[in-house]
mmCIF file of C-alpha atoms in Angstrom:
data_model
loop_
_atom_site.group_PDB
_atom_site.id
_atom_site.type_symbol
_atom_site.label_atom_id
_atom_site.label_comp_id
_atom_site.label_asym_id
_atom_site.label_seq_id
_atom_site.Cartn_x
_atom_site.Cartn_y
_atom_site.Cartn_z
ATOM 1 C CA MET A 1 -7.660 -6.286 -4.443
ATOM 2 C CA LYS A 2 -10.569 -7.977 -6.132
ATOM 3 C CA THR A 3 -13.170 -8.493 -3.430
ATOM 4 C CA ALA A 4 -16.431 -10.147 -4.272
ATOM 5 C CA GLY A 5 -18.364 -12.287 -1.875
ATOM 6 C CA THR A 6 -21.596 -13.834 -0.754
ATOM 7 C CA ALA A 7 -23.241 -12.751 2.470
ATOM 8 C CA GLN A 8 -25.505 -15.258 4.181
ATOM 9 C CA PRO A 9 -27.154 -13.978 7.385
ATOM 10 C CA LEU A 10 -28.414 -17.014 9.267
ATOM 11 C CA ILE A 11 -31.381 -16.529 11.553
ATOM 12 C CA ASP A 12 -32.311 -18.278 14.786
ATOM 13 C CA GLY A 13 -32.979 -21.867 13.791
ATOM 14 C CA ILE A 14 -36.241 -22.155 15.734
ATOM 15 C CA GLU A 15 -38.752 -22.237 12.889
ATOM 16 C CA LYS A 16 -41.742 -21.200 14.990
ATOM 17 C CA VAL A 17 -39.963 -17.918 15.808
ATOM 18 C CA THR A 18 -38.178 -16.753 12.673
ATOM 19 C CA GLY A 19 -37.358 -19.665 10.415
ATOM 20 C CA ARG A 20 -34.273 -19.394 8.218
ATOM 21 C CA ALA A 21 -33.450 -16.626 5.750
ATOM 22 C CA ARG A 22 -30.665 -16.174 3.227
ATOM 23 C CA TYR A 23 -29.656 -13.576 0.691
ATOM 24 C CA THR A 24 -26.868 -13.435 -1.833
ATOM 25 C CA ALA A 25 -25.090 -10.344 -3.137
ATOM 26 C CA ASP A 26 -21.774 -9.287 -4.641
ATOM 27 C CA LEU A 27 -20.120 -7.020 -2.085
ATOM 28 C CA PRO A 28 -17.158 -4.737 -2.899
ATOM 29 C CA SER A 29 -16.142 -4.163 0.732
ATOM 30 C CA SER A 30 -16.926 -4.875 4.372
ATOM 31 C CA HIS A 31 -18.735 -1.521 4.528
ATOM 32 C CA ALA A 32 -21.140 -2.734 1.847
ATOM 33 C CA LEU A 33 -21.740 -5.867 3.900
ATOM 34 C CA VAL A 34 -22.670 -3.786 6.949
ATOM 35 C CA GLY A 35 -24.996 -1.704 4.787
ATOM 36 C CA GLU A 36 -26.733 -4.784 3.429
ATOM 37 C CA VAL A 37 -27.261 -6.157 6.925
ATOM 38 C CA LEU A 38 -28.712 -2.840 8.125
ATOM 39 C CA ARG A 39 -31.050 -2.695 5.116
ATOM 40 C CA SER A 40 -32.163 -6.290 5.600
ATOM 41 C CA PRO A 41 -35.885 -6.761 6.366
ATOM 42 C CA ILE A 42 -34.793 -9.248 9.015
ATOM 43 C CA ALA A 43 -34.726 -7.832 12.535
ATOM 44 C CA HIS A 44 -31.105 -7.059 13.341
ATOM 45 C CA GLY A 45 -31.279 -8.627 16.776
ATOM 46 C CA GLU A 46 -32.247 -11.939 15.194
ATOM 47 C CA ILE A 47 -29.173 -12.179 12.970
ATOM 48 C CA VAL A 48 -26.864 -14.519 14.790
ATOM 49 C CA ARG A 49 -24.196 -15.132 12.177
ATOM 50 C CA VAL A 50 -22.895 -13.647 8.943
ATOM 51 C CA ASP A 51 -20.758 -15.797 6.662
ATOM 52 C CA THR A 52 -18.768 -14.207 3.853
ATOM 53 C CA THR A 53 -16.599 -15.603 1.088
ATOM 54 C CA ARG A 54 -13.953 -13.875 -1.007
ATOM 55 C CA ALA A 55 -12.677 -14.572 -4.470
ATOM 56 C CA ARG A 56 -9.240 -16.116 -4.160
ATOM 57 C CA ALA A 57 -7.203 -13.336 -5.716
ATOM 58 C CA LEU A 58 -3.907 -14.111 -3.952
ATOM 59 C CA LYS A 59 -2.285 -17.482 -3.367
ATOM 60 C CA LEU A 60 1.028 -18.355 -1.732
ATOM 61 C CA GLY A 61 2.867 -21.642 -1.602
ATOM 62 C CA LEU A 62 4.853 -22.285 1.587
ATOM 63 C CA LYS A 63 7.070 -25.158 2.610
ATOM 64 C CA LYS A 64 6.878 -26.541 6.150
ATOM 65 C CA SER A 65 9.975 -24.480 6.923
ATOM 66 C CA GLY A 66 8.093 -21.308 6.018
ATOM 67 C CA GLU A 67 9.959 -20.709 2.754
ATOM 68 C CA ILE A 68 7.812 -19.215 0.002
ATOM 69 C CA CYS A 69 7.955 -21.364 -3.126
ATOM 70 C CA ALA A 70 5.394 -19.542 -5.301
ATOM 71 C CA ALA A 71 3.042 -16.557 -5.436
ATOM 72 C CA ASP A 72 -0.021 -16.101 -7.635
ATOM 73 C CA ALA A 73 -2.008 -12.864 -7.653
ATOM 74 C CA GLU A 74 -4.883 -11.334 -9.585
ATOM 75 C CA VAL A 75 -5.502 -7.655 -8.873
ATOM 76 C CA VAL A 76 -8.422 -5.543 -10.083
ATOM 77 C CA GLN A 77 -8.228 -1.786 -9.515
ATOM 78 C CA ARG A 78 -11.010 0.746 -10.014
ATOM 79 C CA GLY A 79 -9.407 3.669 -11.817
ATOM 80 C CA GLY A 80 -12.044 6.278 -12.589
ATOM 81 C CA ALA A 81 -13.045 7.511 -16.031
ATOM 82 C CA TYR A 82 -9.530 8.111 -17.367
ATOM 83 C CA ALA A 83 -6.462 5.913 -17.495
ATOM 84 C CA GLY A 84 -3.972 8.661 -16.608
ATOM 85 C CA TYR A 85 -1.235 7.316 -14.367
ATOM 86 C CA GLY A 86 -3.310 4.231 -13.609
ATOM 87 C CA ILE A 87 -1.218 1.936 -15.774
ATOM 88 C CA VAL A 88 1.673 2.573 -13.393
ATOM 89 C CA THR A 89 -0.530 1.960 -10.351
ATOM 90 C CA ILE A 90 -1.534 -1.501 -11.529
ATOM 91 C CA LEU A 91 2.105 -2.136 -12.457
ATOM 92 C CA TYR A 92 3.286 -1.256 -8.941
ATOM 93 C CA ALA A 93 0.777 -3.668 -7.410
ATOM 94 C CA GLY A 94 2.578 -6.561 -9.067
ATOM 95 C CA ALA A 95 6.117 -5.268 -9.438
ATOM 96 C CA LEU A 96 6.540 -4.249 -5.797
ATOM 97 C CA ALA A 97 5.205 -7.560 -4.542
ATOM 98 C CA GLN A 98 8.793 -8.604 -5.221
ATOM 99 C CA ALA A 99 12.110 -7.309 -3.830
ATOM 100 C CA LEU A 100 11.073 -7.744 -0.181
ATOM 101 C CA TYR A 101 11.203 -11.540 0.089
ATOM 102 C CA ARG A 102 12.770 -14.258 -2.021
ATOM 103 C CA LEU A 103 10.124 -15.358 -4.548
ATOM 104 C CA PRO A 104 11.317 -18.153 -6.856
ATOM 105 C CA ALA A 105 8.099 -18.271 -8.921
ATOM 106 C CA VAL A 106 5.518 -15.527 -9.494
ATOM 107 C CA ARG A 107 2.404 -15.147 -11.626
ATOM 108 C CA TYR A 108 0.632 -11.787 -11.696
ATOM 109 C CA ARG A 109 -2.458 -10.642 -13.565
ATOM 110 C CA GLY A 110 -3.456 -7.003 -13.171
ATOM 111 C CA PHE A 111 -6.574 -5.216 -14.433
ATOM 112 C CA ARG A 112 -7.193 -1.483 -14.321
ATOM 113 C CA VAL A 113 -10.896 -0.904 -14.974
ATOM 114 C CA TYR A 114 -12.766 2.273 -15.833
ATOM 115 C CA ALA A 115 -15.394 3.450 -13.364
ATOM 116 C CA ASN A 116 -17.702 6.416 -12.832
ATOM 117 C CA THR A 117 -15.738 7.848 -9.907
ATOM 118 C CA PRO A 118 -13.947 11.173 -9.309
ATOM 119 C CA PRO A 119 -10.288 11.473 -10.342
ATOM 120 C CA CYS A 120 -7.802 10.716 -7.595
ATOM 121 C CA GLY A 121 -4.767 12.684 -6.454
ATOM 122 C CA PRO A 122 -1.193 11.554 -5.836
ATOM 123 C CA MET A 123 -0.177 9.350 -2.964
ATOM 124 C CA ARG A 124 2.944 7.460 -2.025
ATOM 125 C CA GLY A 125 3.086 3.772 -2.786
ATOM 126 C CA HIS A 126 -0.035 3.864 -4.955
ATOM 127 C CA GLY A 127 -1.032 0.367 -5.992
ATOM 128 C CA SER A 128 1.432 -1.411 -3.744
ATOM 129 C CA VAL A 129 -0.204 -0.785 -0.350
ATOM 130 C CA ASP A 130 -3.270 -2.996 -0.842
ATOM 131 C CA MET A 131 -1.199 -5.771 -2.361
ATOM 132 C CA ARG A 132 1.291 -5.674 0.498
ATOM 133 C CA HIS A 133 -1.519 -5.742 3.076
ATOM 134 C CA ALA A 134 -3.044 -8.821 1.446
ATOM 135 C CA PHE A 135 0.353 -10.512 1.100
ATOM 136 C CA GLU A 136 1.368 -9.949 4.722
ATOM 137 C CA THR A 137 -2.040 -10.977 6.055
ATOM 138 C CA LEU A 138 -2.020 -14.222 4.084
ATOM 139 C CA LEU A 139 1.567 -14.890 5.137
ATOM 140 C CA ASP A 140 0.552 -14.562 8.805
ATOM 141 C CA THR A 141 -2.447 -16.844 8.310
ATOM 142 C CA MET A 142 -0.309 -19.547 6.711
ATOM 143 C CA ALA A 143 2.373 -19.157 9.377
ATOM 144 C CA GLU A 144 -0.246 -19.806 12.046
ATOM 145 C CA GLU A 145 -1.457 -22.911 10.205
ATOM 146 C CA LEU A 146 2.125 -24.204 10.064
ATOM 147 C CA GLY A 147 2.735 -23.366 13.716
ATOM 148 C CA LEU A 148 5.483 -20.869 12.847
ATOM 149 C CA ASP A 149 6.238 -17.478 14.365
ATOM 150 C CA PRO A 150 5.621 -14.558 11.951
ATOM 151 C CA PHE A 151 9.187 -13.319 12.454
ATOM 152 C CA ALA A 152 10.541 -16.795 11.674
ATOM 153 C CA VAL A 153 8.600 -16.915 8.402
ATOM 154 C CA ARG A 154 10.004 -13.549 7.319
ATOM 155 C CA ARG A 155 13.531 -14.626 8.182
ATOM 156 C CA ALA A 156 13.077 -17.805 6.149
ATOM 157 C CA ASN A 157 12.548 -15.682 3.039
ATOM 158 C CA LEU A 158 15.193 -12.968 3.344
ATOM 159 C CA LEU A 159 17.179 -11.846 0.326
ATOM 160 C CA GLU A 160 20.932 -11.552 0.079
ATOM 161 C CA ALA A 161 22.047 -8.290 -1.513
ATOM 162 C CA PRO A 162 22.967 -7.768 -4.247
ATOM 163 C CA HIS A 163 19.935 -9.539 -5.643
ATOM 164 C CA ARG A 164 18.002 -9.296 -8.898
ATOM 165 C CA THR A 165 14.327 -10.221 -8.792
ATOM 166 C CA LEU A 166 12.390 -12.120 -11.439
ATOM 167 C CA ASN A 167 10.990 -8.828 -12.755
ATOM 168 C CA GLU A 168 14.470 -7.261 -13.031
ATOM 169 C CA LEU A 169 14.472 -5.139 -9.871
ATOM 170 C CA GLN A 170 18.014 -4.699 -8.586
ATOM 171 C CA VAL A 171 18.355 -4.850 -4.788
ATOM 172 C CA ASN A 172 21.735 -3.432 -3.760
ATOM 173 C CA SER A 173 20.954 -2.689 -0.110
ATOM 174 C CA TYR A 174 18.713 -4.695 2.186
ATOM 175 C CA GLY A 175 18.142 -3.679 5.784
ATOM 176 C CA LEU A 176 15.234 -5.989 6.589
ATOM 177 C CA PRO A 177 17.245 -8.500 8.697
ATOM 178 C CA ALA A 178 18.472 -5.781 11.061
ATOM 179 C CA CYS A 179 15.006 -4.196 11.104
ATOM 180 C CA LEU A 180 13.380 -7.479 12.140
ATOM 181 C CA ASP A 181 15.912 -8.011 14.920
ATOM 182 C CA TRP A 182 15.416 -4.508 16.297
ATOM 183 C CA VAL A 183 11.605 -4.574 16.188
ATOM 184 C CA GLU A 184 11.381 -8.036 17.736
ATOM 185 C CA GLN A 185 13.586 -7.021 20.652
ATOM 186 C CA ALA A 186 12.314 -3.470 21.176
ATOM 187 C CA SER A 187 8.649 -4.517 21.065
ATOM 188 C CA GLY A 188 9.038 -7.387 23.520
ATOM 189 C CA TRP A 189 7.424 -9.600 20.892
ATOM 190 C CA LYS A 190 8.070 -13.014 22.429
ATOM 191 C CA GLU A 191 7.125 -12.038 25.968
ATOM 192 C CA ARG A 192 3.993 -10.152 24.952
ATOM 193 C CA ARG A 193 2.700 -12.900 22.644
ATOM 194 C CA LYS A 194 2.938 -15.438 25.453
ATOM 195 C CA ALA A 195 0.949 -13.212 27.811
ATOM 196 C CA LEU A 196 -1.850 -12.012 25.506
ATOM 197 C CA PRO A 197 -5.258 -12.001 27.214
ATOM 198 C CA ARG A 198 -8.327 -13.366 25.474
ATOM 199 C CA GLY A 199 -9.557 -11.098 22.712
ATOM 200 C CA ARG A 200 -6.244 -9.256 22.263
ATOM 201 C CA GLY A 201 -3.789 -9.685 19.418
ATOM 202 C CA LEU A 202 -0.279 -8.681 18.443
ATOM 203 C CA GLY A 203 0.788 -8.459 14.834
ATOM 204 C CA MET A 204 3.620 -7.422 12.573
ATOM 205 C CA ALA A 205 4.077 -6.795 8.868
ATOM 206 C CA CYS A 206 6.846 -5.748 6.499
ATOM 207 C CA SER A 207 6.792 -3.384 3.562
ATOM 208 C CA HIS A 208 9.221 -1.623 1.270
ATOM 209 C CA TYR A 209 9.468 0.776 -1.636
ATOM 210 C CA ALA A 210 11.926 1.097 -4.457
ATOM 211 C CA SER A 211 14.404 3.969 -4.427
ATOM 212 C CA GLY A 212 17.351 5.206 -6.420
ATOM 213 C CA ALA A 213 17.728 6.040 -10.092
ATOM 214 C CA ALA A 214 17.749 3.483 -12.866
ATOM 215 C CA LYS A 215 20.745 5.204 -14.461
ATOM 216 C CA PRO A 216 23.717 7.102 -13.003
ATOM 217 C CA VAL A 217 22.932 10.781 -12.442
ATOM 218 C CA ARG A 218 25.474 13.577 -12.729
ATOM 219 C CA ILE A 219 24.899 17.253 -12.042
ATOM 220 C CA ALA A 220 27.319 19.660 -13.692
ATOM 221 C CA LEU A 221 27.307 23.359 -12.713
ATOM 222 C CA THR A 222 28.859 25.627 -15.318
ATOM 223 C CA GLY A 223 29.225 29.377 -15.777
ATOM 224 C CA THR A 224 30.532 32.151 -13.575
ATOM 225 C CA ASN A 225 27.455 32.233 -11.309
ATOM 226 C CA PRO A 226 25.882 28.763 -11.236
ATOM 227 C CA ARG A 227 22.463 28.471 -9.618
ATOM 228 C CA PRO A 228 21.085 25.052 -8.604
ATOM 229 C CA LEU A 229 17.414 24.917 -9.607
ATOM 230 C CA LEU A 230 14.886 22.415 -8.271
ATOM 231 C CA VAL A 231 11.562 22.337 -10.106
ATOM 232 C CA SER A 232 8.631 20.286 -8.827
ATOM 233 C CA GLY A 233 6.022 19.815 -11.531
ATOM 234 C CA THR A 234 3.548 17.978 -9.297
ATOM 235 C CA GLU A 235 2.529 17.930 -5.672
ATOM 236 C CA GLU A 236 5.566 17.808 -3.389
ATOM 237 C CA LEU A 237 5.015 14.210 -2.376
ATOM 238 C CA VAL A 238 8.080 14.263 -0.156
ATOM 239 C CA GLY A 239 7.152 17.605 1.345
ATOM 240 C CA LYS A 240 8.230 21.201 0.852
ATOM 241 C CA GLN A 241 10.481 21.108 3.906
ATOM 242 C CA ILE A 242 12.435 18.145 2.546
ATOM 243 C CA ASP A 243 12.877 19.840 -0.837
ATOM 244 C CA GLU A 244 14.255 22.957 0.822
ATOM 245 C CA SER A 245 16.500 20.871 3.076
ATOM 246 C CA LEU A 246 18.019 19.102 0.076
ATOM 247 C CA LEU A 247 18.663 22.401 -1.666
ATOM 248 C CA ALA A 248 20.216 23.878 1.465
ATOM 249 C CA ARG A 249 22.645 20.966 1.691
ATOM 250 C CA LEU A 250 23.466 21.250 -2.005
ATOM 251 C CA SER A 251 24.040 24.980 -1.625
ATOM 252 C CA LYS A 252 26.494 24.475 1.257
ATOM 253 C CA LEU A 253 28.352 21.825 -0.731
ATOM 254 C CA VAL A 254 28.698 24.080 -3.756
ATOM 255 C CA GLN A 255 29.785 27.035 -1.615
ATOM 256 C CA LYS A 256 32.649 24.984 -0.200
ATOM 257 C CA GLN A 257 33.814 23.986 -3.660
ATOM 258 C CA ALA A 258 33.034 27.025 -5.787
ATOM 259 C CA GLY A 259 32.324 29.962 -3.492
ATOM 260 C CA PRO A 260 29.021 31.721 -2.657
ATOM 261 C CA VAL A 261 26.081 30.971 -4.969
ATOM 262 C CA ARG A 262 22.344 31.503 -4.983
ATOM 263 C CA THR A 263 19.931 28.585 -4.701
ATOM 264 C CA THR A 264 16.483 28.816 -6.276
ATOM 265 C CA LEU A 265 13.464 26.734 -5.309
ATOM 266 C CA ALA A 266 10.607 26.659 -7.803
ATOM 267 C CA GLN A 267 7.553 24.640 -6.830
ATOM 268 C CA ALA A 268 4.390 23.941 -8.779
ATOM 269 C CA ASN A 269 1.220 23.520 -6.730
ATOM 270 C CA TYR A 270 -1.112 23.830 -9.689
ATOM 271 C CA ARG A 271 -3.949 21.774 -8.255
ATOM 272 C CA ARG A 272 -3.915 23.692 -4.984
ATOM 273 C CA GLN A 273 -3.759 27.003 -6.837
ATOM 274 C CA VAL A 274 -6.732 26.060 -9.017
ATOM 275 C CA ALA A 275 -8.715 24.910 -5.969
ATOM 276 C CA ALA A 276 -7.912 28.133 -4.112
ATOM 277 C CA VAL A 277 -8.880 30.364 -7.045
ATOM 278 C CA THR A 278 -12.111 28.424 -7.560
ATOM 279 C CA ALA A 279 -12.996 28.693 -3.869
ATOM 280 C CA GLN A 280 -12.375 32.449 -3.880
ATOM 281 C CA ARG A 281 -14.559 32.863 -6.966
ATOM 282 C CA LEU A 282 -17.405 30.886 -5.418
ATOM 283 C CA VAL A 283 -17.223 32.935 -2.219
ATOM 284 C CA LYS A 284 -17.547 36.153 -4.230
ATOM 285 C CA GLU A 285 -20.470 34.768 -6.238
ATOM 286 C CA LEU A 286 -22.285 33.675 -3.078
ATOM 287 C CA ALA A 287 -21.660 37.037 -1.437
ATOM 288 C CA ALA A 288 -23.203 38.788 -4.432
ATOM 289 C CA LEU A 289 -26.488 36.841 -4.192
#
């Protein structure tokens, strides 16, 4: 999310001791704020308060019942020196803000900016995690202001499958209602919230990810000795064990229908291979010095 703020350390108000000092800076994260405080010429023990502000990059409209009536988001992502897959990352940040709750009106503005940073590797849910964290946090804050329980606010915005979102995502299955019921009961939510000691908190949040193919998929095995072949051209984001498990199940299914066959698993770990070869080369060069 776009995070820019103003830090204002306020010093002990007794003028004869320290007076009052202020400084202003654009801060990309809380870590930068801590760094600025530590670098401050003001004695750390004299800093009694730090006020920060954030650019309002996400807004939600809620009714008194907790129903969401609108969402407005502006997301800025630092993407390194090359666009690469970044256009999809900034797309996910906005697209996957929907399909979890009922959103009757949405405005989204996304910016993927170039930066002098190293290239990043693959991860699951890229782009959507930060947006979901901000959304859920703001939803909790507004629920507290309205005097509503976080679970009640989520239930006030549930979808009814099948459902098609404003950005054309088709929701055919929706297990969030059952998930909320189970978590609320199994966690002892109501009892624990009533008995929280001072300084302790209890929170919850919801998230989701799209699945399924956009078009029907059909696999046809032909020939006298068909061989299912799974090729992974990138990192195995779901894991090598899962890939092999899927192939094993497919192999058993085919054996029942068409007799014994061979199943081939071909995986491409190009980045890991390059890193390994480079490391081996460097070790040899260092050993030769």
